[in-house]
């Protein structure tokens, strides 16, 4: 009798706890990533238990669909906001270029006008691309040189561009305008500076926690950042509505969307004077899946776990 009642109690306990155990298993799987699949802990031949499993599986699928839709909406919203601010911050440059072209036409300097038109058209084609698209480092450097040529044609005083690039890194992907944004800021915030402007760019391969990475070191010999700007740039917050250095804030936000926590950046002033920035990005030959519209975050999260970078 004791054995019978013990077995009976065990069976009753199993029947009562089965739904709770399956719900607990589903909740644990859902907590692991944005998209999960539900697999029952045990196979059962009892109809009611199979119906419980099917109901939980349907609930998980519904949650995944809602999660995907929310991620898509958030991603598209970020894309639209970033595109707006990117175009807004560059409108003044486009207008200035058109004024310069008009001046060259009036003076009859057609050779200089032709060179500027070629560089300007390449620049426009580049900045109107998808702002969350990754480009090769080689393409970004071509844009930097196009922008540099436009500036040289439009300035009365020259600016020196020093580049030290590891050629093996040229095929790897980077966010568009990651270098050009800093060159633009150097020129914009040093208009009244009478010294010969020098823009230094050094790109090398590095590693963090044994993970291959690209280190982009950018600097100039200008007036540097104010302490208030430094505090803002080095904060983890992304202030797209800042009144200064909007391009860098835009870039920070784009990097955060693309790489999530797998990157580092820091901003500082050189003791000798001038604004400096160091950005470290993982070496990627292809864009993350999130940028292809698949929203396969599970693979990206696994990459973050296995090859995690230190947080900013």
CSV table of C-alpha atoms in Angstrom, one decimal:
chain,number,residue,atom,x,y,z
A,1,UNK,CA,0.0,0.0,0.0
A,2,UNK,CA,2.8,2.4,0.8
A,3,UNK,CA,4.5,1.7,-2.5
A,4,UNK,CA,1.2,2.1,-4.3
A,5,UNK,CA,0.4,5.4,-2.7
A,6,UNK,CA,3.9,6.6,-3.2
A,7,UNK,CA,3.7,5.8,-6.9
A,8,UNK,CA,0.3,7.4,-7.1
A,9,UNK,CA,1.5,10.6,-5.4
A,10,UNK,CA,4.5,10.7,-7.8
A,11,UNK,CA,2.2,10.5,-10.8
A,12,UNK,CA,-0.2,13.1,-9.5
A,13,UNK,CA,2.8,15.4,-8.7
A,14,UNK,CA,4.0,14.9,-12.3
A,15,UNK,CA,0.6,15.7,-13.8
A,16,UNK,CA,0.4,18.9,-11.7
A,17,UNK,CA,3.9,20.1,-12.2
A,18,UNK,CA,4.3,19.3,-16.0
A,19,UNK,CA,2.7,22.6,-17.2
A,20,UNK,CA,4.8,24.6,-14.8
A,21,UNK,CA,8.0,22.9,-15.8
A,22,UNK,CA,7.2,23.4,-19.5
A,23,UNK,CA,6.4,27.1,-19.0
A,24,UNK,CA,9.7,27.4,-17.0
A,25,UNK,CA,11.6,25.8,-19.9
A,26,UNK,CA,10.0,28.1,-22.4
A,27,UNK,CA,10.8,31.2,-20.3
A,28,UNK,CA,14.4,30.2,-19.9
A,29,UNK,CA,14.8,29.7,-23.7
A,30,UNK,CA,13.1,33.0,-24.4
A,31,UNK,CA,15.5,34.8,-22.1
A,32,UNK,CA,18.6,33.6,-24.0
A,33,UNK,CA,18.0,35.6,-27.2
A,34,UNK,CA,15.5,37.8,-29.1
A,35,UNK,CA,14.4,34.8,-31.2
A,36,UNK,CA,14.0,31.4,-29.7
A,37,UNK,CA,12.4,28.1,-30.6
A,38,UNK,CA,10.5,26.1,-28.0
A,39,UNK,CA,11.4,22.4,-27.5
A,40,UNK,CA,9.5,20.4,-24.9
A,41,UNK,CA,11.7,19.0,-22.2
A,42,UNK,CA,10.1,15.6,-22.6
A,43,UNK,CA,8.0,13.8,-25.2
A,44,UNK,CA,4.7,12.7,-24.0
A,45,UNK,CA,1.9,10.6,-25.3
A,46,UNK,CA,-0.8,12.3,-23.2
A,47,UNK,CA,-3.1,14.4,-25.3
A,48,UNK,CA,-3.5,17.1,-22.7
A,49,UNK,CA,0.2,17.5,-22.3
A,50,UNK,CA,0.8,17.7,-26.1
A,51,UNK,CA,-1.9,20.4,-26.2
A,52,UNK,CA,0.0,22.3,-23.5
A,53,UNK,CA,3.2,22.0,-25.5
A,54,UNK,CA,1.6,23.2,-28.7
A,55,UNK,CA,0.0,26.2,-26.9
A,56,UNK,CA,3.4,27.2,-25.4
A,57,UNK,CA,5.1,26.8,-28.8
A,58,UNK,CA,2.4,29.0,-30.4
A,59,UNK,CA,2.9,31.6,-27.7
A,60,UNK,CA,6.7,31.6,-28.3
A,61,UNK,CA,6.2,32.0,-32.1
A,62,UNK,CA,3.8,34.9,-31.5
A,63,UNK,CA,6.3,36.5,-29.2
A,64,UNK,CA,9.1,36.1,-31.8
A,65,UNK,CA,6.9,37.7,-34.5
A,66,UNK,CA,6.1,40.7,-32.3
A,67,UNK,CA,9.7,41.0,-31.3
A,68,UNK,CA,10.8,41.0,-35.0
A,69,UNK,CA,8.3,43.6,-35.9
A,70,UNK,CA,9.4,45.9,-33.0
A,71,UNK,CA,13.0,45.5,-34.0
A,72,UNK,CA,12.3,46.3,-37.6
A,73,UNK,CA,10.3,49.4,-36.6
A,74,UNK,CA,13.1,50.6,-34.3
A,75,UNK,CA,15.7,49.9,-36.9
A,76,UNK,CA,13.9,51.9,-39.6
A,77,UNK,CA,13.2,54.7,-37.2
A,78,UNK,CA,16.9,54.9,-36.4
A,79,UNK,CA,17.8,54.8,-40.0
A,80,UNK,CA,15.4,57.7,-40.8
A,81,UNK,CA,16.5,59.9,-37.9
A,82,UNK,CA,20.2,59.4,-38.7
A,83,UNK,CA,19.6,60.1,-42.4
A,84,UNK,CA,17.9,63.3,-41.5
A,85,UNK,CA,20.7,64.6,-39.3
A,86,UNK,CA,23.3,63.4,-41.7
A,87,UNK,CA,21.9,65.4,-44.5
A,88,UNK,CA,21.1,68.4,-42.3
A,89,UNK,CA,24.7,68.7,-41.1
A,90,UNK,CA,26.0,68.6,-44.6
A,91,UNK,CA,23.7,71.0,-46.3
A,92,UNK,CA,25.9,74.0,-45.6
A,93,UNK,CA,28.9,72.3,-47.3
A,94,UNK,CA,26.9,71.6,-50.4
A,95,UNK,CA,25.8,75.2,-50.6
A,96,UNK,CA,29.3,76.4,-50.2
A,97,UNK,CA,30.6,74.1,-52.9
A,98,UNK,CA,27.9,75.4,-55.3
A,99,UNK,CA,29.0,79.0,-54.5
A,100,UNK,CA,32.6,78.1,-55.1
A,101,UNK,CA,31.7,76.5,-58.5
A,102,UNK,CA,29.8,79.6,-59.4
A,103,UNK,CA,32.8,81.8,-58.6
A,104,UNK,CA,35.1,79.6,-60.7
A,105,UNK,CA,32.6,79.9,-63.6
A,106,UNK,CA,32.6,83.7,-63.3
A,107,UNK,CA,36.4,83.9,-63.3
A,108,UNK,CA,36.7,81.4,-66.1
A,109,UNK,CA,38.9,79.0,-64.1
A,110,UNK,CA,37.4,76.0,-65.9
A,111,UNK,CA,40.2,73.6,-65.3
A,112,UNK,CA,39.9,74.1,-61.5
A,113,UNK,CA,36.1,74.0,-61.8
A,114,UNK,CA,36.3,70.6,-63.7
A,115,UNK,CA,38.5,69.1,-60.9
A,116,UNK,CA,36.1,70.3,-58.2
A,117,UNK,CA,33.0,69.0,-60.1
A,118,UNK,CA,34.5,65.5,-60.3
A,119,UNK,CA,35.4,65.4,-56.6
A,120,UNK,CA,32.1,67.0,-55.6
A,121,UNK,CA,30.0,64.5,-57.6
A,122,UNK,CA,31.9,61.6,-56.0
A,123,UNK,CA,31.3,63.2,-52.6
A,124,UNK,CA,27.6,63.6,-53.2
A,125,UNK,CA,27.2,60.0,-54.4
A,126,UNK,CA,28.9,58.8,-51.2
A,127,UNK,CA,27.0,60.9,-48.6
A,128,UNK,CA,23.6,60.0,-50.1
A,129,UNK,CA,24.1,56.3,-49.6
A,130,UNK,CA,22.4,54.4,-46.8
A,131,UNK,CA,23.8,55.8,-43.6
A,132,UNK,CA,23.8,52.4,-41.9
A,133,UNK,CA,25.6,50.7,-44.7
A,134,UNK,CA,29.1,49.5,-44.2
A,135,UNK,CA,31.8,50.2,-46.8
A,136,UNK,CA,35.3,49.0,-47.4
A,137,UNK,CA,38.0,51.0,-45.7
A,138,UNK,CA,39.4,51.6,-49.3
A,139,UNK,CA,36.1,53.3,-50.3
A,140,UNK,CA,36.1,55.5,-47.1
A,141,UNK,CA,39.7,56.6,-47.9
A,142,UNK,CA,38.7,57.5,-51.4
A,143,UNK,CA,35.9,59.7,-50.0
A,144,UNK,CA,38.4,61.3,-47.6
A,145,UNK,CA,40.6,62.1,-50.6
A,146,UNK,CA,37.7,63.5,-52.6
A,147,UNK,CA,36.7,65.7,-49.7
A,148,UNK,CA,40.3,66.8,-49.2
A,149,UNK,CA,40.6,67.8,-52.8
A,150,UNK,CA,37.4,69.8,-52.6
A,151,UNK,CA,38.7,71.6,-49.5
A,152,UNK,CA,42.1,72.4,-51.2
A,153,UNK,CA,40.3,73.9,-54.2
A,154,UNK,CA,38.1,76.0,-52.0
A,155,UNK,CA,40.7,77.2,-49.4
A,156,UNK,CA,43.3,80.0,-49.6
A,157,UNK,CA,45.5,78.3,-47.0
A,158,UNK,CA,46.4,74.6,-47.4
A,159,UNK,CA,45.9,71.7,-45.1
A,160,UNK,CA,48.2,68.8,-44.8
A,161,UNK,CA,46.7,65.2,-44.8
A,162,UNK,CA,49.0,62.6,-43.3
A,163,UNK,CA,48.0,59.0,-43.8
A,164,UNK,CA,49.5,55.8,-42.4
A,165,UNK,CA,47.4,52.9,-43.5
A,166,UNK,CA,47.9,49.2,-43.1
A,167,UNK,CA,47.2,48.1,-46.6
A,168,UNK,CA,46.0,44.7,-45.5
A,169,UNK,CA,43.0,46.3,-43.8
A,170,UNK,CA,41.7,48.0,-47.0
A,171,UNK,CA,39.1,45.2,-47.8
A,172,UNK,CA,37.6,45.3,-44.3
A,173,UNK,CA,34.2,47.0,-43.6
A,174,UNK,CA,33.7,50.3,-41.7
A,175,UNK,CA,30.8,52.7,-41.3
A,176,UNK,CA,30.6,55.3,-44.0
A,177,UNK,CA,32.0,58.8,-43.1
A,178,UNK,CA,33.8,57.4,-40.1
A,179,UNK,CA,37.0,59.3,-41.1
A,180,UNK,CA,35.6,62.1,-43.3
A,181,UNK,CA,33.4,63.4,-40.4
A,182,UNK,CA,36.6,64.2,-38.4
A,183,UNK,CA,38.3,65.8,-41.3
A,184,UNK,CA,35.2,68.0,-41.8
A,185,UNK,CA,35.2,68.9,-38.1
A,186,UNK,CA,38.9,69.8,-38.2
A,187,UNK,CA,38.3,72.3,-41.0
A,188,UNK,CA,35.0,73.6,-39.6
A,189,UNK,CA,36.3,74.4,-36.0
A,190,UNK,CA,39.7,75.8,-37.1
A,191,UNK,CA,38.6,78.5,-39.5
A,192,UNK,CA,40.1,81.2,-37.4
A,193,UNK,CA,43.3,79.3,-36.6
A,194,UNK,CA,46.2,80.8,-38.5
A,195,UNK,CA,48.6,77.8,-38.1
A,196,UNK,CA,49.1,75.3,-40.9
A,197,UNK,CA,46.5,72.7,-40.3
A,198,UNK,CA,47.7,69.1,-40.2
A,199,UNK,CA,45.2,66.2,-40.2
A,200,UNK,CA,46.8,62.9,-39.1
A,201,UNK,CA,45.3,59.5,-39.8
A,202,UNK,CA,46.8,56.2,-38.7
A,203,UNK,CA,45.0,52.8,-39.1
A,204,UNK,CA,46.5,49.6,-37.8
A,205,UNK,CA,45.5,46.1,-36.8
A,206,UNK,CA,45.2,45.5,-33.2
A,207,UNK,CA,43.4,43.0,-30.9
A,208,UNK,CA,41.2,43.1,-27.8
A,209,UNK,CA,40.9,40.0,-25.7
A,210,UNK,CA,42.6,38.1,-28.6
A,211,UNK,CA,39.9,39.3,-31.0
A,212,UNK,CA,41.3,40.9,-34.3
A,213,UNK,CA,40.3,44.5,-34.6
A,214,UNK,CA,41.0,47.7,-36.5
A,215,UNK,CA,42.4,50.7,-34.7
A,216,UNK,CA,41.6,54.1,-36.3
A,217,UNK,CA,43.6,57.0,-34.8
A,218,UNK,CA,42.6,60.5,-35.9
A,219,UNK,CA,44.0,63.8,-34.8
A,220,UNK,CA,44.8,67.4,-35.8
A,221,UNK,CA,46.9,70.3,-34.5
A,222,UNK,CA,44.0,72.6,-34.1
A,223,UNK,CA,42.2,74.2,-31.1
A,224,UNK,CA,41.0,70.8,-29.7
A,225,UNK,CA,37.8,70.0,-27.8
A,226,UNK,CA,36.4,72.0,-25.0
A,227,UNK,CA,36.0,70.1,-21.7
A,228,UNK,CA,32.2,70.2,-22.1
A,229,UNK,CA,32.4,68.7,-25.6
A,230,UNK,CA,34.9,66.1,-24.4
A,231,UNK,CA,32.5,65.0,-21.6
A,232,UNK,CA,29.7,64.7,-24.1
A,233,UNK,CA,31.6,62.8,-26.7
A,234,UNK,CA,33.1,60.3,-24.1
A,235,UNK,CA,29.7,59.7,-22.5
A,236,UNK,CA,27.8,56.5,-23.4
A,237,UNK,CA,24.8,58.6,-24.4
A,238,UNK,CA,24.2,59.5,-28.0
A,239,UNK,CA,23.0,63.1,-28.3
A,240,UNK,CA,21.8,63.6,-31.9
A,241,UNK,CA,20.3,67.0,-30.9
A,242,UNK,CA,23.7,68.5,-29.8
A,243,UNK,CA,24.4,71.9,-31.1
A,244,UNK,CA,28.1,71.1,-31.8
A,245,UNK,CA,29.9,68.1,-33.3
A,246,UNK,CA,26.5,66.7,-34.5
A,247,UNK,CA,28.4,64.6,-37.1
A,248,UNK,CA,30.4,62.8,-34.4
A,249,UNK,CA,27.3,62.2,-32.3
A,250,UNK,CA,25.6,60.9,-35.4
A,251,UNK,CA,28.6,58.6,-36.1
A,252,UNK,CA,28.6,57.4,-32.4
A,253,UNK,CA,24.9,56.4,-32.7
A,254,UNK,CA,25.4,54.6,-36.0
A,255,UNK,CA,28.4,52.6,-34.6
A,256,UNK,CA,26.3,51.7,-31.6
A,257,UNK,CA,23.5,50.4,-33.8
A,258,UNK,CA,25.8,48.4,-36.0
A,259,UNK,CA,28.3,47.0,-33.5
A,260,UNK,CA,26.2,47.1,-30.4
A,261,UNK,CA,28.8,46.6,-27.6
A,262,UNK,CA,31.6,45.2,-29.8
A,263,UNK,CA,33.6,48.4,-30.2
A,264,UNK,CA,35.6,51.1,-28.3
A,265,UNK,CA,36.1,54.8,-28.8
A,266,UNK,CA,37.7,57.6,-26.9
A,267,UNK,CA,38.2,61.4,-27.5
A,268,UNK,CA,40.9,63.6,-25.9
A,269,UNK,CA,43.1,66.5,-26.5
A,270,UNK,CA,46.8,66.1,-27.3
A,271,UNK,CA,49.1,67.8,-24.7
A,272,UNK,CA,50.7,69.6,-27.6
A,273,UNK,CA,47.3,70.8,-28.8
A,274,UNK,CA,44.7,69.4,-31.1
A,275,UNK,CA,41.7,67.1,-31.1
A,276,UNK,CA,42.3,63.4,-31.0
A,277,UNK,CA,40.1,60.3,-31.4
A,278,UNK,CA,40.7,56.6,-31.2
A,279,UNK,CA,38.1,54.2,-32.6
A,280,UNK,CA,38.5,50.4,-32.4
A,281,UNK,CA,36.1,48.2,-34.5
A,282,UNK,CA,36.0,44.4,-35.0
A,283,UNK,CA,37.5,43.2,-38.4
A,284,UNK,CA,34.5,42.4,-40.6
A,285,UNK,CA,34.6,41.4,-44.3
A,286,UNK,CA,30.8,41.5,-44.5
A,287,UNK,CA,28.1,43.6,-42.9
A,288,UNK,CA,26.4,42.2,-39.8
A,289,UNK,CA,23.1,40.4,-40.6
A,290,UNK,CA,21.1,43.1,-39.0
A,291,UNK,CA,22.0,45.5,-41.8
A,292,UNK,CA,20.8,43.0,-44.5
A,293,UNK,CA,17.3,43.1,-43.1
A,294,UNK,CA,17.2,39.5,-41.8
A,295,UNK,CA,17.3,40.6,-38.1
A,296,UNK,CA,19.1,37.5,-37.2
A,297,UNK,CA,20.3,38.7,-33.8
A,298,UNK,CA,21.0,35.3,-32.5
A,299,UNK,CA,24.1,34.9,-34.6
A,300,UNK,CA,25.3,38.4,-33.7
A,301,UNK,CA,24.7,37.8,-30.0
A,302,UNK,CA,26.8,34.6,-30.2
A,303,UNK,CA,29.5,36.6,-31.9
A,304,UNK,CA,29.4,39.0,-29.0
A,305,UNK,CA,29.6,36.3,-26.4
A,306,UNK,CA,32.4,34.4,-28.1
A,307,UNK,CA,34.4,37.4,-29.2
A,308,UNK,CA,33.3,40.2,-26.9
A,309,UNK,CA,35.0,43.5,-26.8
A,310,UNK,CA,35.4,45.7,-23.7
A,311,UNK,CA,32.5,48.2,-23.3
A,312,UNK,CA,33.2,51.8,-24.2
